[in-house]
Every structure is written in C-alpha cells, then in structure tokens.
Tab-separated table of N, CA, C and O in Angstrom:
chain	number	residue	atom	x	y	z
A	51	UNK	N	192.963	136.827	70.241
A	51	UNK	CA	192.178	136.700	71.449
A	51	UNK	C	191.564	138.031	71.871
A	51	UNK	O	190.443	137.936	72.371
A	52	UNK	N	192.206	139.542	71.739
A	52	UNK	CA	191.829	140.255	71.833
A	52	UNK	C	190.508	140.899	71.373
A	52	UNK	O	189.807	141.670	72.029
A	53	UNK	N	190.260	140.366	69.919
A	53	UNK	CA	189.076	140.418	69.148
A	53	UNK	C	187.982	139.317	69.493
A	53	UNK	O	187.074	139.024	68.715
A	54	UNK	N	188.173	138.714	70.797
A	54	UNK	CA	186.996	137.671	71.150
A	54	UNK	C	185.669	138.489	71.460
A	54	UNK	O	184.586	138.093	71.029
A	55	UNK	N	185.777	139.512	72.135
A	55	UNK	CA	184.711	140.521	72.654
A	55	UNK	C	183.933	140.898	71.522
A	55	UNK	O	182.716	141.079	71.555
A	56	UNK	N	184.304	140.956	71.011
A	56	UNK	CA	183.592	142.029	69.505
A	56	UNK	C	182.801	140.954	68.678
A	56	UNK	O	182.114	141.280	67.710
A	57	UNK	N	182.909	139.861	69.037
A	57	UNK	CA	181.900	138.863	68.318
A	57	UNK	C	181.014	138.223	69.116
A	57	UNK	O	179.810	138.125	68.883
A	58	UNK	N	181.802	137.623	70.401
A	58	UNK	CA	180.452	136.612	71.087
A	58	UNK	C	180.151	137.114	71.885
A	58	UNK	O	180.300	136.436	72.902
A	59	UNK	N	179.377	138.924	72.220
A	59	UNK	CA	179.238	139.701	72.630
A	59	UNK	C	177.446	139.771	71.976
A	59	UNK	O	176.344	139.814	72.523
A	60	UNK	N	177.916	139.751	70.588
A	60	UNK	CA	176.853	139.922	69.785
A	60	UNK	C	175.270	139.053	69.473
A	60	UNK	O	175.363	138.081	68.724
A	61	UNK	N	174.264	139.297	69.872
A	61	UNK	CA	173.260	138.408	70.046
A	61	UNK	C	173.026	137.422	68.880
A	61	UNK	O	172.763	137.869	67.763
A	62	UNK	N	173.102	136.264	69.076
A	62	UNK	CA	172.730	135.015	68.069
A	62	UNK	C	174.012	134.540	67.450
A	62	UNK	O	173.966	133.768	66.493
A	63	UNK	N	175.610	135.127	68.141
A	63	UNK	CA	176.740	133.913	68.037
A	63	UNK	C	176.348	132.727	68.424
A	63	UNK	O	175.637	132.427	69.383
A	64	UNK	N	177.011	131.845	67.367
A	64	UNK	CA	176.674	130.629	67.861
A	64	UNK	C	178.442	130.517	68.246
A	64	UNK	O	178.952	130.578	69.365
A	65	UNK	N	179.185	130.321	66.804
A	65	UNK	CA	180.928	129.720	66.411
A	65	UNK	C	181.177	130.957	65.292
A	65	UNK	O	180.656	131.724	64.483
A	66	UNK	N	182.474	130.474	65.967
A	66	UNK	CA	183.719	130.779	64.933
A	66	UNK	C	184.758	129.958	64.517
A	66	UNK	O	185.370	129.278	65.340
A	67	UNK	N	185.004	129.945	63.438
A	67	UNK	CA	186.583	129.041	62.917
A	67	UNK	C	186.984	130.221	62.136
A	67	UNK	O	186.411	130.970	61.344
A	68	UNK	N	188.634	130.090	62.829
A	68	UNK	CA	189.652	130.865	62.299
A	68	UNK	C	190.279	130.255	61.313
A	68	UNK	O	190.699	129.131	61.587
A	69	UNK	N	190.504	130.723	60.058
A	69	UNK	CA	191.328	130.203	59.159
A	69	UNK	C	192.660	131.165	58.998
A	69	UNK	O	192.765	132.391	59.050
A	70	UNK	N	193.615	130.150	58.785
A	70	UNK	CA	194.843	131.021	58.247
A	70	UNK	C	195.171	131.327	57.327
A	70	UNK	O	194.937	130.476	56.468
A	71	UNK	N	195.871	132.581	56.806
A	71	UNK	CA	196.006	133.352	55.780
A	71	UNK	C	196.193	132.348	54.842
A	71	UNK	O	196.262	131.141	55.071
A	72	UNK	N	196.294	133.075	53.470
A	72	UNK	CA	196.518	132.124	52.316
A	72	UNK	C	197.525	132.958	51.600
A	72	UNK	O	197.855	134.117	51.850
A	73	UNK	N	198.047	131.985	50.458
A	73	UNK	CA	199.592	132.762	50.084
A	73	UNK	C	199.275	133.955	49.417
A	73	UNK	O	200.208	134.443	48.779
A	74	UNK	N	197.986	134.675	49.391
A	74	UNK	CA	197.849	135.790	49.222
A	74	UNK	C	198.165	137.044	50.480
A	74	UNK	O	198.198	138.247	50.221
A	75	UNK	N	198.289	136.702	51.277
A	75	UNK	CA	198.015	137.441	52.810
A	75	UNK	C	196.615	137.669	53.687
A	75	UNK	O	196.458	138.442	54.632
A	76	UNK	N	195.841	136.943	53.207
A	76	UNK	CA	194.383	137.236	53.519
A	76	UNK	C	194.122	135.976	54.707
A	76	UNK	O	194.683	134.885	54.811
A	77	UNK	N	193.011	136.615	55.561
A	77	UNK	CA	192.780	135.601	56.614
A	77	UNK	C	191.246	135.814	56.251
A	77	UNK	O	190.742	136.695	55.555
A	78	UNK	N	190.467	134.429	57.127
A	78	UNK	CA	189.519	134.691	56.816
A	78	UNK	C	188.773	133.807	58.377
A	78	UNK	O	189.354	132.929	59.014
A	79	UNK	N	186.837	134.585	58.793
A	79	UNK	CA	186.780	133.860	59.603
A	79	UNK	C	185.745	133.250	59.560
A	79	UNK	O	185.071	134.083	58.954
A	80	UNK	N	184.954	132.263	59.772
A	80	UNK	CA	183.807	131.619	59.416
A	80	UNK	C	182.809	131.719	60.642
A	80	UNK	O	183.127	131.168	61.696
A	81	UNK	N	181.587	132.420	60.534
A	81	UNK	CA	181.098	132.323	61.912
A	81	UNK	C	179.579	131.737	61.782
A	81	UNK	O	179.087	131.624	60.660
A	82	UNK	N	178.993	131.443	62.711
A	82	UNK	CA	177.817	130.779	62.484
A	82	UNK	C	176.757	131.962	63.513
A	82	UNK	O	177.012	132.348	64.653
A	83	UNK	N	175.766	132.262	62.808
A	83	UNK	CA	174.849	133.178	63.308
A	83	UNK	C	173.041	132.394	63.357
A	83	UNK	O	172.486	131.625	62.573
A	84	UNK	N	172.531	133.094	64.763
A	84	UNK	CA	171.471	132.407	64.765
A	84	UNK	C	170.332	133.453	64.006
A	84	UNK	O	169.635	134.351	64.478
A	85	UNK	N	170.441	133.036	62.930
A	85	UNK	CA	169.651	134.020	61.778
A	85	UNK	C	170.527	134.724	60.991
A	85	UNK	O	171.711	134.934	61.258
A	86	UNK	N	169.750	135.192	59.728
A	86	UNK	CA	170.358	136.060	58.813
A	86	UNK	C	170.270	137.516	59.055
A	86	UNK	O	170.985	138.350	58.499
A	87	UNK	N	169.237	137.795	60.023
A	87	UNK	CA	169.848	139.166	60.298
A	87	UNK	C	170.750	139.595	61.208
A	87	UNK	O	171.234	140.724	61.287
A	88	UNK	N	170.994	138.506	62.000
A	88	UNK	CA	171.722	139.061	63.017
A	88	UNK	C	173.483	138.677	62.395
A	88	UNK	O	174.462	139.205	62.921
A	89	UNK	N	173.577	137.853	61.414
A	89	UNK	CA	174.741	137.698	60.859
A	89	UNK	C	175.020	139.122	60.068
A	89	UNK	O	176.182	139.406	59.778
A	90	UNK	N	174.328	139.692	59.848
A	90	UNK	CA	173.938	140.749	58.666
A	90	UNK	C	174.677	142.147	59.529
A	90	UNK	O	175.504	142.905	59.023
A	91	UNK	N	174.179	142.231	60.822
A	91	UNK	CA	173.825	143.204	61.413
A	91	UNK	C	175.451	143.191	62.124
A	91	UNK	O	176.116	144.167	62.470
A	92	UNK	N	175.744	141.985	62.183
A	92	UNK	CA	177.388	141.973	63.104
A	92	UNK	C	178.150	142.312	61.728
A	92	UNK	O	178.766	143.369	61.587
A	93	UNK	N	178.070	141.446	60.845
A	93	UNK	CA	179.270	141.999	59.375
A	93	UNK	C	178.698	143.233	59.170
A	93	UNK	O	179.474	143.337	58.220
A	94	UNK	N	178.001	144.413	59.143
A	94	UNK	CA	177.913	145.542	59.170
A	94	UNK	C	178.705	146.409	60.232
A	94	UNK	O	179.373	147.405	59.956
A	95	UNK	N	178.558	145.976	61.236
A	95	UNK	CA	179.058	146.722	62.383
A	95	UNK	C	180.277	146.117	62.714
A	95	UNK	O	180.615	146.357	63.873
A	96	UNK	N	181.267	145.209	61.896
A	96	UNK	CA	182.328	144.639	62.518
A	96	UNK	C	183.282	145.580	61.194
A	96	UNK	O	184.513	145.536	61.194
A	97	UNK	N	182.507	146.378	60.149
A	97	UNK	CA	183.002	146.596	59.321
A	97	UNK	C	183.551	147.685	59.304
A	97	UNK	O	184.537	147.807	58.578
A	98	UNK	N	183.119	148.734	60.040
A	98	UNK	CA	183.326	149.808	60.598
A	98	UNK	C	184.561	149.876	61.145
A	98	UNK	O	185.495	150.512	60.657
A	99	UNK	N	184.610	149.005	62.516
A	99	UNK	CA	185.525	149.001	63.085
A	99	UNK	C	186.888	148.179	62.052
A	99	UNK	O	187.951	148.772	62.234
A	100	UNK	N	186.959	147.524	61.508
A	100	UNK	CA	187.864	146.854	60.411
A	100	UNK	C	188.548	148.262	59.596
A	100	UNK	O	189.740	148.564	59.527
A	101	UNK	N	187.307	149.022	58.994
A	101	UNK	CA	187.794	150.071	58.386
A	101	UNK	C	188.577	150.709	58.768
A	101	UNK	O	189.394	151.142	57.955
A	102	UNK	N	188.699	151.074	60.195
A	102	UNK	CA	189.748	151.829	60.717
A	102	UNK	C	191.008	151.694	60.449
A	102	UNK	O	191.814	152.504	59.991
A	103	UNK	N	191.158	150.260	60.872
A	103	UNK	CA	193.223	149.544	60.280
A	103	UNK	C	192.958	148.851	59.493
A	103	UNK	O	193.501	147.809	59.859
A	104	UNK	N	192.087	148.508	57.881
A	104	UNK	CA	192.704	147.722	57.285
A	104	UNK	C	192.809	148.842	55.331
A	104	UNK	O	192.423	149.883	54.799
A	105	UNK	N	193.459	147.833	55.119
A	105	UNK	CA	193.573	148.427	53.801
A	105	UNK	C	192.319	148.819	52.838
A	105	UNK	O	191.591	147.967	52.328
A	106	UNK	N	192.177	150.101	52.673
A	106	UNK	CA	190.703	150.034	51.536
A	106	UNK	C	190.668	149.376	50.837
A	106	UNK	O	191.629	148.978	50.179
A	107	UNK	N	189.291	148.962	50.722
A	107	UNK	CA	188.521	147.895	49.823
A	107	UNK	C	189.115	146.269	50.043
A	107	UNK	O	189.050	145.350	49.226
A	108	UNK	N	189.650	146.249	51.285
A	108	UNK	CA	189.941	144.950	51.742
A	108	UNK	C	188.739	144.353	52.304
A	108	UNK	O	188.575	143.204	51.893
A	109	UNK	N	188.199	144.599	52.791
A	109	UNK	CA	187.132	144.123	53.828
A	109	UNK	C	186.054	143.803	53.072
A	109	UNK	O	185.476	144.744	52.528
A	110	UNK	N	185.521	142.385	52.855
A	110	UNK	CA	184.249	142.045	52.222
A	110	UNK	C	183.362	140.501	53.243
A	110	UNK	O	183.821	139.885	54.204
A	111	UNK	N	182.625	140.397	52.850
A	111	UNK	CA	181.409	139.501	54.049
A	111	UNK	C	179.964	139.037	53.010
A	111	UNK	O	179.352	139.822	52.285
A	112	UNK	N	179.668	137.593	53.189
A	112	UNK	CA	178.874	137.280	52.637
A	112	UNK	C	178.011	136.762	53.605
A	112	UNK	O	178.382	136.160	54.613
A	113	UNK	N	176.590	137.055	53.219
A	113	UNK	CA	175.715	135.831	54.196
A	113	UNK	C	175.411	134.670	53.381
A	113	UNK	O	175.069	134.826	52.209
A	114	UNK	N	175.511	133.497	53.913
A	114	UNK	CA	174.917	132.406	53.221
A	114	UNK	C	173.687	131.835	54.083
A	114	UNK	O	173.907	131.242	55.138
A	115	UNK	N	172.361	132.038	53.590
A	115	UNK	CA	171.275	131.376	54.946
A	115	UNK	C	171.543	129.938	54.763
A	115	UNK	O	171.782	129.367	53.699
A	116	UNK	N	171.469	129.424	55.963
A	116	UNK	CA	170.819	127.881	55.785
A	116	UNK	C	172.080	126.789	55.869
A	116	UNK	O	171.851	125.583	55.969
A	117	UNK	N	173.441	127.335	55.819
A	117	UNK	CA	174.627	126.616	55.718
A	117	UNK	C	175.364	126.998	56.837
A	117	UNK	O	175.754	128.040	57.364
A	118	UNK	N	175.447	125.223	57.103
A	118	UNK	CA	176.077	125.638	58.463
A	118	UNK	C	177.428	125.431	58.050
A	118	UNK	O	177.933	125.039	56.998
A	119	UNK	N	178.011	125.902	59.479
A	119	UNK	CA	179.829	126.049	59.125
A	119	UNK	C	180.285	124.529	58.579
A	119	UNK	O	180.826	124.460	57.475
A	120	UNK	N	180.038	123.194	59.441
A	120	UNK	CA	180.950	122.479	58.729
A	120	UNK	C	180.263	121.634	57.536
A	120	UNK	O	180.848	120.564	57.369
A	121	UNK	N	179.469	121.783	56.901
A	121	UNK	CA	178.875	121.860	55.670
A	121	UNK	C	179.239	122.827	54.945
A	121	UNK	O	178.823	122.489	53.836
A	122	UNK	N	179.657	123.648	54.848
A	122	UNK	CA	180.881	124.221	54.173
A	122	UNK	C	182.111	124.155	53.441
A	122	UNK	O	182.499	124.353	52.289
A	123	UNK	N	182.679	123.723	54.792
A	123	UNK	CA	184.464	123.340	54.917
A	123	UNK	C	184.273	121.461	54.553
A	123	UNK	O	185.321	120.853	54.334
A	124	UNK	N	183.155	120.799	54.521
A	124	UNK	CA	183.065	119.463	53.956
A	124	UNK	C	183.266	119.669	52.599
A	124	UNK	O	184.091	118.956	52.027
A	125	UNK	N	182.450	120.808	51.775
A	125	UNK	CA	182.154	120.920	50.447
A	125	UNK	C	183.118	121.846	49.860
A	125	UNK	O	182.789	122.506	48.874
A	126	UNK	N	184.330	121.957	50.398
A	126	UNK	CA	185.226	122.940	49.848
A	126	UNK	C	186.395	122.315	49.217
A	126	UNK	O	187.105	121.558	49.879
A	127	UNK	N	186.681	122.610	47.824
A	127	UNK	CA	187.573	122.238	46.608
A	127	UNK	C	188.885	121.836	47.207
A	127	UNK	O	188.756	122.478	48.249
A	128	UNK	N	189.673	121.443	47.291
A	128	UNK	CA	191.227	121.259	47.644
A	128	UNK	C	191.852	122.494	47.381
A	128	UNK	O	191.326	123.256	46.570
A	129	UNK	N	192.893	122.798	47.946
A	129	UNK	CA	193.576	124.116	47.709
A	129	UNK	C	194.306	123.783	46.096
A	129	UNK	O	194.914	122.755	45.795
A	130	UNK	N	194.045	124.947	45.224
A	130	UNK	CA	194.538	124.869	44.292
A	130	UNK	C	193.845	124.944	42.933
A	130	UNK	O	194.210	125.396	41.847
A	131	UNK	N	192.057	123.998	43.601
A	131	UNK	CA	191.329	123.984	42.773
A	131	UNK	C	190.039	124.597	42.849
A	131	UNK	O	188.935	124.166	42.514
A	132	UNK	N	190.399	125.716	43.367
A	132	UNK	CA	189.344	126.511	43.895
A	132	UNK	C	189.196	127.697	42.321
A	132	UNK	O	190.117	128.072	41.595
A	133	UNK	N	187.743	128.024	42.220
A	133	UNK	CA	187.759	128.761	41.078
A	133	UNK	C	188.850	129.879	40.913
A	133	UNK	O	189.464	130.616	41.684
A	134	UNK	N	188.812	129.665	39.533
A	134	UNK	CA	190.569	130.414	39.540
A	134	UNK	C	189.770	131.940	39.506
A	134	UNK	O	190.655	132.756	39.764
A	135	UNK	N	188.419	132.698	39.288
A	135	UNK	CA	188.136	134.321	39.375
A	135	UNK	C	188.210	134.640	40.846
A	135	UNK	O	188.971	134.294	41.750
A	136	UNK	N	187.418	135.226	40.789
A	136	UNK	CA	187.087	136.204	42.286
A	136	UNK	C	185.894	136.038	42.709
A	136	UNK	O	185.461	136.240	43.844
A	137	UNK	N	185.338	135.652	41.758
A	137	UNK	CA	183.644	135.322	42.317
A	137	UNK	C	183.415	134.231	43.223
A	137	UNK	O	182.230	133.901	43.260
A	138	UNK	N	184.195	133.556	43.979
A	138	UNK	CA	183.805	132.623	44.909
A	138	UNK	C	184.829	132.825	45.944
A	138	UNK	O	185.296	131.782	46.401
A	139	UNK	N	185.386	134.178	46.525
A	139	UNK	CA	186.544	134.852	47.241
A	139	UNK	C	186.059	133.666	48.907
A	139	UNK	O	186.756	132.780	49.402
A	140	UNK	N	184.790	134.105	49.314
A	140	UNK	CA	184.633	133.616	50.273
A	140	UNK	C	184.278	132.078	51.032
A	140	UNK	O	183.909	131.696	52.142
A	141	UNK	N	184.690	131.372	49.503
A	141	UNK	CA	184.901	129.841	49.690
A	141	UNK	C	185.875	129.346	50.333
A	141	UNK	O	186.886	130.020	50.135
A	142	UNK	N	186.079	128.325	51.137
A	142	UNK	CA	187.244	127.842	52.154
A	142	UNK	C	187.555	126.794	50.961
A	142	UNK	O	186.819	126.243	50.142
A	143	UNK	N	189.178	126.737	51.241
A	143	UNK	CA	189.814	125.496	50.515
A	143	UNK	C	190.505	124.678	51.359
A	143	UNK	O	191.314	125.155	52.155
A	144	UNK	N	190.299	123.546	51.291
A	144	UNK	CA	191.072	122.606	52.173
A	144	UNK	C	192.423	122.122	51.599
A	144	UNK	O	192.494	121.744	50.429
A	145	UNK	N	193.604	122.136	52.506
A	145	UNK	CA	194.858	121.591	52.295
A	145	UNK	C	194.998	119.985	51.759
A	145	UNK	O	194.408	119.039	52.281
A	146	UNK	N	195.691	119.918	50.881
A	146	UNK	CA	195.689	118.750	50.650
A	146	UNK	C	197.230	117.870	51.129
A	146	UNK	O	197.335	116.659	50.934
C-alpha cells in the first residue's frame, strides 16, 4: 500500500493487478497505461527508484502496445506450462 503513490500519481494510470510471487521469489505487477509512452516513461522512472533495494539485474519491464490487462491473463498458459526459457519472463501463468 505504501507503493500506491508512486504509480497512480503518474499521468495516464489507468490499473494495476498485483500478482504473487512465484516459487522462484519473484513478484510481478501488471499495469495498464494510457499510451506507450507514458507506460515507457513510468517503467523508466520506477526503475531507478527499484534500483536502490533490489538485487542487481533483478529489475526488468516490457511494453506491450495495444494489450489490455485482462486479455493477457485470459491468454496465459497454466502454471507449469509456461515456456520453459526466459524469453517470455513477463508472461502471467494462471493456477490451475
């Protein structure tokens, strides 16, 4: 709750969904921006501040234009069967 300021502060929040960690330790948050630059411009500047307390080279952020949040989390693999590399880190998996 403390970290509410630091996002819908920012011009062209729309949402957020919080997801909970995964049995890796990683959390992740899904936000919906009104445009790609202004999504661009908050994961730049939220990154900074992240850098401070988190582990190097933890912190990564993708833009996707045109996809909204729950068109997303509709189209997301079951947990388990999510690509087994790294190249799709910022895909949500749903519990089965």
């Amino acid at each position: 709750m403390l970290s509410t300021p630091l996002f819908v502060g920012f011009p062209g929040f729309t949402s957020k969904l919080w997801l909970a960690h995964d049995e890796r330790n990683r959390y992740r948050g899904v936000y919906e921006w009104d445009g790609q630059r202004r999504a661009g411009l908050y994961a730049r500047s939220l990154w900074r501040v992240l850098a401070l307390v988190s582990v190097p080279d933890s912190i990564r952020y993708i833009v996707v234009p045109g996809l909204h949040r729950d068109d997303m989390i509709a189209n997301s693999p079951p947990t388990g069967q999510a690509e087994p590399d790294d190249t799709a880190w910022w895909r949500t998996a749903v519990s089965t």
